[in-house]
PDB file of C-alpha atoms and ligand atoms in Angstrom:
ATOM      1  CA  MET A   1     -27.205  83.056 172.368  1.00 43.00           C
ATOM      2  CA  PRO A   2     -24.225  80.750 171.889  1.00 46.00           C
ATOM      3  CA  CYS A   3     -22.165  80.012 174.952  1.00 59.00           C
ATOM      4  CA  VAL A   4     -18.454  80.620 175.065  1.00 46.00           C
ATOM      5  CA  SER A   5     -16.211  78.358 177.062  1.00 44.00           C
ATOM      6  CA  GLY A   6     -13.549  78.936 179.681  1.00 39.00           C
ATOM      7  CA  ALA A   7     -11.303  81.972 179.566  1.00 39.00           C
ATOM      8  CA  HIS A   8     -13.199  83.670 176.734  1.00 43.00           C
ATOM      9  CA  GLN A   9     -16.332  83.812 178.768  1.00 43.00           C
ATOM     10  CA  SER A  10     -17.425  87.316 179.686  1.00 47.00           C
ATOM     11  CA  ASN A  11     -19.175  88.037 182.962  1.00 50.00           C
ATOM     12  CA  GLY A  12     -22.482  88.526 181.195  1.00 52.00           C
ATOM     13  CA  LYS A  13     -22.184  85.227 179.413  1.00 51.00           C
ATOM     14  CA  ARG A  14     -21.139  83.530 182.609  1.00 50.00           C
ATOM     15  CA  MET A  15     -24.172  84.933 184.399  1.00 49.00           C
ATOM     16  CA  GLU A  16     -26.335  83.801 181.568  1.00 52.00           C
ATOM     17  CA  SER A  17     -25.031  80.264 181.675  1.00 50.00           C
ATOM     18  CA  THR A  18     -25.288  80.281 185.450  1.00 49.00           C
ATOM     19  CA  ARG A  19     -28.923  81.234 185.079  1.00 52.00           C
ATOM     20  CA  ALA A  20     -29.408  78.460 182.557  1.00 51.00           C
ATOM     21  CA  LEU A  21     -27.720  75.970 184.861  1.00 54.00           C
ATOM     22  CA  LEU A  22     -29.903  77.163 187.681  1.00 55.00           C
ATOM     23  CA  SER A  23     -32.978  76.419 185.601  1.00 57.00           C
ATOM     24  CA  LEU A  24     -31.620  72.988 184.828  1.00 58.00           C
ATOM     25  CA  TRP A  25     -31.059  72.482 188.523  1.00 56.00           C
ATOM     26  CA  VAL A  26     -34.607  73.624 189.281  1.00 56.00           C
ATOM     27  CA  LEU A  27     -35.978  71.137 186.780  1.00 56.00           C
ATOM     28  CA  THR A  28     -33.760  68.388 188.072  1.00 53.00           C
ATOM     29  CA  VAL A  29     -34.711  68.999 191.674  1.00 50.00           C
ATOM     30  CA  LEU A  30     -38.384  69.227 190.824  1.00 51.00           C
ATOM     31  CA  PHE A  31     -38.236  65.909 189.124  1.00 48.00           C
ATOM     32  CA  PHE A  32     -36.142  64.396 191.775  1.00 46.00           C
ATOM     33  CA  ASP A  33     -38.948  65.332 194.174  1.00 46.00           C
ATOM     34  CA  SER A  34     -41.749  63.997 192.030  1.00 46.00           C
ATOM     35  CA  ALA A  35     -39.731  60.864 191.334  1.00 46.00           C
ATOM     36  CA  GLN A  36     -39.378  60.394 195.073  1.00 45.00           C
ATOM     37  CA  ALA A  37     -43.064  60.838 195.597  1.00 45.00           C
ATOM     38  CA  ASP A  38     -44.166  58.031 193.337  1.00 47.00           C
ATOM     39  CA  GLU A  39     -41.323  55.585 193.589  1.00 45.00           C
ATOM     40  CA  ALA A  40     -40.773  52.925 196.203  1.00 43.00           C
ATOM     41  CA  PRO A  41     -38.126  54.030 198.763  1.00 44.00           C
ATOM     42  CA  GLU A  42     -35.564  51.461 197.588  1.00 45.00           C
ATOM     43  CA  ASN A  43     -35.670  53.026 194.109  1.00 49.00           C
ATOM     44  CA  ILE A  44     -34.713  56.485 195.293  1.00 45.00           C
ATOM     45  CA  SER A  45     -31.330  57.477 194.029  1.00 44.00           C
ATOM     46  CA  PRO A  46     -29.079  59.525 196.326  1.00 46.00           C
ATOM     47  CA  LYS A  47     -28.766  62.564 194.002  1.00 51.00           C
ATOM     48  CA  PRO A  48     -30.667  64.191 191.162  1.00 50.00           C
ATOM     49  CA  GLU A  49     -29.906  62.492 187.887  1.00 61.00           C
ATOM     50  CA  LEU A  50     -30.273  63.240 184.230  1.00 67.00           C
ATOM     51  CA  SER A  51     -33.093  60.714 184.094  1.00 67.00           C
ATOM     52  CA  HIS A  52     -35.269  63.030 186.195  1.00 63.00           C
ATOM     53  CA  LEU A  53     -34.781  65.823 183.701  1.00 65.00           C
ATOM     54  CA  GLN A  54     -35.563  63.369 180.937  1.00 67.00           C
ATOM     55  CA  ARG A  55     -38.794  62.523 182.711  1.00 64.00           C
ATOM     56  CA  ALA A  56     -39.596  66.221 182.872  1.00 65.00           C
ATOM     57  CA  VAL A  57     -39.124  66.322 179.128  1.00 66.00           C
ATOM     58  CA  LEU A  58     -41.805  63.679 178.742  1.00 66.00           C
ATOM     59  CA  CYS A  59     -44.155  66.324 180.161  1.00 64.00           C
ATOM     60  CA  SER A  60     -46.361  63.829 181.973  1.00 62.00           C
ATOM     61  CA  HIS A  61     -45.491  65.116 185.432  1.00 58.00           C
ATOM     62  CA  SER A  62     -44.821  68.662 184.273  1.00 57.00           C
ATOM     63  CA  ASN A  63     -48.529  69.312 183.725  1.00 60.00           C
ATOM     64  CA  THR A  64     -49.132  69.099 187.432  1.00 63.00           C
ATOM     65  CA  THR A  65     -45.728  70.340 188.559  1.00 66.00           C
ATOM     66  CA  PHE A  66     -45.994  73.671 186.792  1.00 71.00           C
ATOM     67  CA  THR A  67     -49.646  74.488 187.436  1.00 74.00           C
ATOM     68  CA  ASN A  68     -48.698  76.336 190.613  1.00 77.00           C
ATOM     69  CA  TRP A  69     -46.272  78.523 188.735  1.00 79.00           C
ATOM     70  CA  SER A  70     -47.292  81.957 187.521  1.00 87.00           C
ATOM     71  CA  SER A  71     -47.316  82.527 183.783  1.00 88.00           C
ATOM     72  CA  GLU A  72     -44.294  84.809 184.293  1.00 91.00           C
ATOM     73  CA  GLN A  73     -42.394  82.066 186.111  1.00 87.00           C
ATOM     74  CA  ARG A  74     -43.221  79.544 183.417  1.00 84.00           C
ATOM     75  CA  ALA A  75     -42.157  81.983 180.699  1.00 90.00           C
ATOM     76  CA  ALA A  76     -38.917  82.733 182.548  1.00 90.00           C
ATOM     77  CA  LEU A  77     -38.149  79.043 182.867  1.00 86.00           C
ATOM     78  CA  LEU A  78     -39.033  78.440 179.220  1.00 88.00           C
ATOM     79  CA  SER A  79     -36.785  81.284 178.190  1.00 93.00           C
ATOM     80  CA  SER A  80     -33.887  79.924 180.255  1.00 92.00           C
ATOM     81  CA  VAL A  81     -34.401  76.409 179.018  1.00 89.00           C
ATOM     82  CA  SER A  82     -34.364  77.547 175.404  1.00 93.00           C
ATOM     83  CA  ARG A  83     -31.161  79.504 176.023  1.00 94.00           C
ATOM     84  CA  LEU A  84     -29.735  76.420 177.650  1.00 93.00           C
ATOM     85  CA  ALA A  85     -30.733  74.367 174.596  1.00 93.00           C
ATOM     86  CA  GLN A  86     -28.925  76.818 172.312  1.00 94.00           C
ATOM     87  CA  CYS A  87     -25.888  76.671 174.548  1.00 94.00           C
ATOM     88  CA  LEU A  88     -25.794  72.875 174.595  1.00 94.00           C
ATOM     89  CA  HIS A  89     -26.382  72.779 170.851  1.00 95.00           C
ATOM     90  CA  SER A  90     -23.477  75.071 170.037  1.00 94.00           C
ATOM     91  CA  GLN A  91     -21.192  72.938 172.207  1.00 95.00           C
ATOM     92  CA  GLN A  92     -22.554  69.771 170.652  1.00 95.00           C
ATOM     93  CA  LEU A  93     -21.750  71.145 167.179  1.00 94.00           C
ATOM     94  CA  ARG A  94     -18.074  71.324 168.115  1.00 94.00           C
ATOM     95  CA  ASP A  95     -17.708  67.640 168.911  1.00 95.00           C
ATOM     96  CA  CYS A  96     -16.016  67.028 165.544  1.00 93.00           C
ATOM     97  CA  ASP A  97     -13.588  69.957 165.805  1.00 91.00           C
ATOM     98  CA  GLU A  98     -10.599  67.802 166.698  1.00 90.00           C
ATOM     99  CA  VAL A  99     -10.906  65.437 163.769  1.00 93.00           C
ATOM    100  CA  GLU A 100      -7.840  65.059 161.566  1.00 94.00           C
ATOM    101  CA  PRO A 101      -6.720  66.570 159.288  1.00 95.00           C
ATOM    102  CA  GLN A 102      -7.060  69.849 161.137  1.00 93.00           C
ATOM    103  CA  LYS A 103      -6.769  71.857 157.913  1.00 94.00           C
ATOM    104  CA  CYS A 104     -10.213  70.668 156.818  1.00 94.00           C
ATOM    105  CA  PRO A 105     -13.193  72.905 157.512  1.00 94.00           C
ATOM    106  CA  ALA A 106     -15.893  71.261 159.628  1.00 94.00           C
ATOM    107  CA  ALA A 107     -18.680  69.696 157.603  1.00 94.00           C
ATOM    108  CA  ASP A 108     -21.980  71.337 158.531  1.00 94.00           C
ATOM    109  CA  ALA A 109     -24.514  69.130 160.245  1.00 95.00           C
ATOM    110  CA  PRO A 110     -27.761  69.394 158.257  1.00 95.00           C
ATOM    111  CA  GLU A 111     -30.901  70.439 160.111  1.00 96.00           C
ATOM    112  CA  ASN A 112     -33.059  67.391 160.889  1.00 97.00           C
ATOM    113  CA  GLY A 113     -30.071  65.146 160.539  1.00 97.00           C
ATOM    114  CA  GLY A 114     -26.412  65.010 161.294  1.00 97.00           C
ATOM    115  CA  VAL A 115     -22.990  64.274 159.980  1.00 97.00           C
ATOM    116  CA  LEU A 116     -20.906  61.265 160.954  1.00 98.00           C
ATOM    117  CA  CYS A 117     -17.160  61.693 160.480  1.00 97.00           C
ATOM    118  CA  VAL A 118     -14.211  59.326 160.567  1.00 97.00           C
ATOM    119  CA  ALA A 119     -10.511  60.151 160.208  1.00 97.00           C
ATOM    120  CA  LEU A 120      -8.377  57.423 158.646  1.00 96.00           C
ATOM    121  CA  ASN A 121      -4.705  58.012 157.801  1.00 94.00           C
ATOM    122  CA  ASN A 122      -5.159  61.783 157.839  1.00 94.00           C
ATOM    123  CA  ARG A 123      -8.130  61.682 155.508  1.00 96.00           C
ATOM    124  CA  ARG A 124     -11.482  62.850 156.828  1.00 96.00           C
ATOM    125  CA  PHE A 125     -14.620  61.139 155.586  1.00 97.00           C
ATOM    126  CA  CYS A 126     -18.017  62.516 156.530  1.00 96.00           C
ATOM    127  CA  LYS A 127     -21.355  60.904 155.888  1.00 96.00           C
ATOM    128  CA  PRO A 128     -24.408  63.160 156.038  1.00 96.00           C
ATOM    129  CA  MET A 129     -27.465  61.481 157.528  1.00 97.00           C
ATOM    130  CA  CYS A 130     -31.130  62.466 157.767  1.00 97.00           C
ATOM    131  CA  ASN A 131     -33.602  61.840 160.576  1.00 97.00           C
ATOM    132  CA  HIS A 132     -36.623  59.689 159.866  1.00 96.00           C
ATOM    133  CA  GLY A 133     -39.181  61.584 157.783  1.00 96.00           C
ATOM    134  CA  PHE A 134     -36.543  63.647 155.993  1.00 96.00           C
ATOM    135  CA  ASP A 135     -34.795  63.017 152.703  1.00 95.00           C
ATOM    136  CA  PHE A 136     -31.748  64.385 150.945  1.00 93.00           C
ATOM    137  CA  GLY A 137     -32.371  67.356 148.724  1.00 85.00           C
ATOM    138  CA  PHE A 138     -30.786  65.553 145.783  1.00 80.00           C
ATOM    139  CA  LEU A 139     -29.937  62.005 144.818  1.00 77.00           C
ATOM    140  CA  ARG A 140     -26.957  60.568 146.637  1.00 76.00           C
ATOM    141  CA  GLN A 141     -27.674  56.836 146.512  1.00 75.00           C
ATOM    142  CA  SER A 142     -24.214  56.014 145.207  1.00 79.00           C
ATOM    143  CA  ARG A 143     -22.520  58.706 147.236  1.00 86.00           C
ATOM    144  CA  LEU A 144     -22.449  57.719 150.848  1.00 92.00           C
ATOM    145  CA  PHE A 145     -19.822  60.148 152.073  1.00 95.00           C
ATOM    146  CA  ASP A 146     -17.576  63.031 151.122  1.00 94.00           C
ATOM    147  CA  GLU A 147     -13.869  63.408 151.641  1.00 95.00           C
ATOM    148  CA  CYS A 148     -11.538  66.149 152.807  1.00 95.00           C
ATOM    149  CA  SER A 149      -7.787  65.493 152.722  1.00 96.00           C
ATOM    150  CA  ASP A 150      -4.586  66.597 151.008  1.00 95.00           C
ATOM    151  CA  LYS A 151      -6.000  64.881 147.898  1.00 94.00           C
ATOM    152  CA  THR A 152      -8.929  67.296 147.847  1.00 93.00           C
ATOM    153  CA  GLU A 153      -6.720  70.240 148.845  1.00 93.00           C
ATOM    154  CA  TYR A 154      -8.445  70.262 152.228  1.00 94.00           C
ATOM    155  CA  ARG A 155     -11.821  71.093 150.763  1.00 93.00           C
ATOM    156  CA  TRP A 156     -14.954  68.999 150.713  1.00 93.00           C
ATOM    157  CA  ASP A 157     -15.318  67.115 147.440  1.00 86.00           C
ATOM    158  CA  SER A 158     -19.063  67.512 147.762  1.00 80.00           C
ATOM    159  CA  GLN A 159     -21.415  67.467 144.772  1.00 68.00           C
ATOM    160  CA  TYR A 160     -23.570  69.935 146.586  1.00 68.00           C
ATOM    161  CA  VAL A 161     -22.520  73.512 145.864  1.00 59.00           C
ATOM    162  CA  GLY A 162     -22.769  74.629 149.474  1.00 67.00           C
ATOM    163  CA  GLY A 163     -19.083  74.413 150.373  1.00 85.00           C
ATOM    164  CA  ASN A 164     -19.042  72.755 153.788  1.00 92.00           C
ATOM    165  CA  THR A 165     -22.710  71.828 153.486  1.00 90.00           C
ATOM    166  CA  LEU A 166     -22.612  68.249 152.289  1.00 92.00           C
ATOM    167  CA  ALA A 167     -26.362  67.697 152.184  1.00 92.00           C
ATOM    168  CA  LEU A 168     -29.739  69.072 153.173  1.00 92.00           C
ATOM    169  CA  CYS A 169     -32.492  67.066 154.843  1.00 95.00           C
ATOM    170  CA  ILE A 170     -35.933  68.013 153.580  1.00 95.00           C
ATOM    171  CA  ARG A 171     -39.225  66.770 155.015  1.00 96.00           C
ATOM    172  CA  ALA A 172     -40.477  63.856 152.911  1.00 95.00           C
ATOM    173  CA  SER A 173     -42.986  61.043 153.299  1.00 91.00           C
ATOM    174  CA  VAL A 174     -40.861  58.609 151.300  1.00 89.00           C
ATOM    175  CA  THR A 175     -37.100  58.560 151.542  1.00 87.00           C
ATOM    176  CA  VAL A 176     -35.438  57.479 148.329  1.00 87.00           C
ATOM    177  CA  SER A 177     -32.495  59.777 147.676  1.00 89.00           C
ATOM    178  CA  GLY A 178     -29.907  58.253 149.952  1.00 91.00           C
ATOM    179  CA  ALA A 179     -28.451  54.867 150.783  1.00 91.00           C
ATOM    180  CA  LYS A 180     -30.388  52.946 153.422  1.00 92.00           C
ATOM    181  CA  SER A 181     -27.727  53.471 156.077  1.00 95.00           C
ATOM    182  CA  ALA A 182     -27.893  57.252 155.590  1.00 96.00           C
ATOM    183  CA  TYR A 183     -31.143  57.541 157.544  1.00 96.00           C
ATOM    184  CA  PHE A 184     -31.607  57.429 161.294  1.00 97.00           C
ATOM    185  CA  PRO A 185     -34.325  55.003 162.399  1.00 94.00           C
ATOM    186  CA  LYS A 186     -37.704  56.363 163.423  1.00 92.00           C
ATOM    187  CA  GLU A 187     -37.321  56.200 167.196  1.00 90.00           C
ATOM    188  CA  GLN A 188     -33.655  57.156 167.197  1.00 95.00           C
ATOM    189  CA  ASP A 189     -32.947  60.505 165.610  1.00 96.00           C
ATOM    190  CA  CYS A 190     -29.458  61.954 165.490  1.00 98.00           C
ATOM    191  CA  LEU A 191     -29.407  63.301 169.057  1.00 96.00           C
ATOM    192  CA  GLN A 192     -31.035  60.218 170.547  1.00 96.00           C
ATOM    193  CA  THR A 193     -28.412  58.111 168.783  1.00 97.00           C
ATOM    194  CA  LYS A 194     -25.614  60.375 169.937  1.00 97.00           C
ATOM    195  CA  ALA A 195     -26.884  60.211 173.521  1.00 95.00           C
ATOM    196  CA  ASN A 196     -26.693  56.417 173.503  1.00 96.00           C
ATOM    197  CA  SER A 197     -23.139  55.095 173.320  1.00 96.00           C
ATOM    198  CA  THR A 198     -24.278  51.650 172.170  1.00 97.00           C
ATOM    199  CA  LEU A 199     -26.151  53.153 169.242  1.00 97.00           C
ATOM    200  CA  SER A 200     -23.482  55.687 168.308  1.00 97.00           C
ATOM    201  CA  SER A 201     -20.697  53.079 168.449  1.00 97.00           C
ATOM    202  CA  ALA A 202     -22.701  50.785 166.190  1.00 97.00           C
ATOM    203  CA  LEU A 203     -23.253  53.653 163.768  1.00 97.00           C
ATOM    204  CA  LYS A 204     -19.539  54.504 163.685  1.00 97.00           C
ATOM    205  CA  GLU A 205     -18.552  50.859 163.194  1.00 96.00           C
ATOM    206  CA  GLN A 206     -20.984  50.542 160.332  1.00 97.00           C
ATOM    207  CA  PHE A 207     -19.486  53.602 158.652  1.00 97.00           C
ATOM    208  CA  ILE A 208     -15.961  52.243 159.111  1.00 97.00           C
ATOM    209  CA  ARG A 209     -17.102  48.986 157.443  1.00 96.00           C
ATOM    210  CA  GLU A 210     -18.638  50.948 154.590  1.00 96.00           C
ATOM    211  CA  LEU A 211     -15.371  52.840 154.131  1.00 96.00           C
ATOM    212  CA  GLU A 212     -13.446  49.559 154.129  1.00 96.00           C
ATOM    213  CA  GLU A 213     -15.784  48.107 151.518  1.00 96.00           C
ATOM    214  CA  ARG A 214     -14.911  51.050 149.315  1.00 95.00           C
ATOM    215  CA  GLY A 215     -11.194  50.604 149.758  1.00 95.00           C
ATOM    216  CA  HIS A 216     -10.592  53.133 152.532  1.00 95.00           C
ATOM    217  CA  GLN A 217      -8.669  51.335 155.212  1.00 90.00           C
ATOM    218  CA  GLY A 218      -5.999  52.345 157.634  1.00 90.00           C
ATOM    219  CA  GLU A 219      -5.410  53.633 161.086  1.00 91.00           C
ATOM    220  CA  LEU A 220      -8.589  54.960 162.668  1.00 93.00           C
ATOM    221  CA  GLN A 221      -7.772  58.306 164.272  1.00 93.00           C
ATOM    222  CA  ARG A 222     -11.195  59.459 165.339  1.00 94.00           C
ATOM    223  CA  ALA A 223     -14.919  59.040 164.791  1.00 96.00           C
ATOM    224  CA  CYS A 224     -17.564  61.555 165.791  1.00 97.00           C
ATOM    225  CA  LEU A 225     -21.160  62.569 165.209  1.00 98.00           C
ATOM    226  CA  VAL A 226     -22.660  66.057 165.233  1.00 98.00           C
ATOM    227  CA  CYS A 227     -26.371  66.734 164.976  1.00 98.00           C
ATOM    228  CA  GLY A 228     -28.109  69.660 163.321  1.00 97.00           C
ATOM    229  CA  LEU A 229     -31.077  71.448 164.830  1.00 95.00           C
ATOM    230  CA  THR A 230     -34.392  69.629 164.716  1.00 92.00           C
ATOM    231  CA  ARG A 231     -37.273  71.691 163.332  1.00 88.00           C
TER     232      ARG A 231
HETATM  233  C1  LIG B 301     -49.698  75.188 195.146  1.00 59.48           C
HETATM  234  O1  LIG B 301     -50.600  76.219 195.417  1.00 59.48           O
HETATM  235  C2  LIG B 301     -51.454  75.995 196.549  1.00 59.48           C
HETATM  236  C3  LIG B 301     -52.471  77.102 196.628  1.00 59.48           C
HETATM  237  O2  LIG B 301     -52.004  78.300 196.069  1.00 59.48           O
HETATM  238  C4  LIG B 301     -50.600  75.872 197.796  1.00 59.48           C
HETATM  239  O3  LIG B 301     -51.385  75.603 198.918  1.00 59.48           O
HETATM  240  C5  LIG B 301     -49.606  74.759 197.628  1.00 59.48           C
HETATM  241  O4  LIG B 301     -48.716  74.706 198.722  1.00 59.48           O
HETATM  242  C6  LIG B 301     -48.786  74.970 196.351  1.00 59.48           C
HETATM  243  N1  LIG B 301     -47.940  73.832 196.121  1.00 59.48           N
HETATM  244  C7  LIG B 301     -46.630  73.939 195.908  1.00 59.48           C
HETATM  245  C8  LIG B 301     -45.907  72.655 195.682  1.00 59.48           C
HETATM  246  O5  LIG B 301     -46.049  75.000 195.926  1.00 59.48           O
HETATM  247  C1  LIG B 302     -29.455  52.420 173.885  1.00 59.48           C
HETATM  248  O1  LIG B 302     -30.216  51.893 172.838  1.00 59.48           O
HETATM  249  C2  LIG B 302     -30.462  50.502 172.951  1.00 59.48           C
HETATM  250  C3  LIG B 302     -31.156  50.060 171.671  1.00 59.48           C
HETATM  251  O2  LIG B 302     -32.275  50.830 171.384  1.00 59.48           O
HETATM  252  C4  LIG B 302     -31.314  50.270 174.184  1.00 59.48           C
HETATM  253  O3  LIG B 302     -31.570  48.883 174.322  1.00 59.48           O
HETATM  254  C5  LIG B 302     -30.568  50.778 175.392  1.00 59.48           C
HETATM  255  O4  LIG B 302     -31.364  50.663 176.535  1.00 59.48           O
HETATM  256  C6  LIG B 302     -30.193  52.240 175.199  1.00 59.48           C
HETATM  257  N1  LIG B 302     -29.346  52.658 176.296  1.00 59.48           N
HETATM  258  C7  LIG B 302     -29.591  53.739 176.995  1.00 59.48           C
HETATM  259  C8  LIG B 302     -28.621  54.069 178.066  1.00 59.48           C
HETATM  260  O5  LIG B 302     -30.557  54.449 176.775  1.00 59.48           O
END
């Protein structure tokens, strides 16, 4: 169920997100505890941190941590965590909403990939990208990005007939359809890249260089990355 922000949030939705947050808290606290147990005292941080949740995700400690839980408790937590994932995902998808020009529809982030967007002089350029192991559904070697601006009447000038869908990422053992820079590296898929500001800045700078090389220069208004679901 998608989450709704702020004033639009109904009580039910709010309760639901509270429940999801509670689960996150449970996970965080659990992993704060197990982190405390096997770390030297000087390494203990004063409050639960995202890193403890990330350790939970690695599942190495979770095997032992959750054995005491009943199957109902584990299912309830799993259910909350998956609702939380949907909630975070729908918020994550909106990270390009503010990109100029506002009249342009948002480019859809392909599943198993993402879309990197840059606004220059009121023209929006978006570059679809695929995660490692996925390839574009059709050849776009020479077509790195699509444009939406007054020139395109605020529509995507995509070759793909899907309107705001600029590309699809399809599972493939060899990736040949796109330019080299249109693929995320193996160990850094779209979300991992987005979560790391060093990596995402480098990605945005590379795209800005690619735009420059193709004659698109000007005042940088915004750059953003949204990631599609991973399946
Ligand atoms: C796990 O279960 C055992 C036996 O049911 C109990 O003695 C122990 O306190 C439990 N551990 C936790 C962390 O709840
Ligand atoms: C970001 O990625 C770089 C390159 O892979 C890595 O060296 C760095 O530790 C990462 N930073 C964080 C906060 O994960």
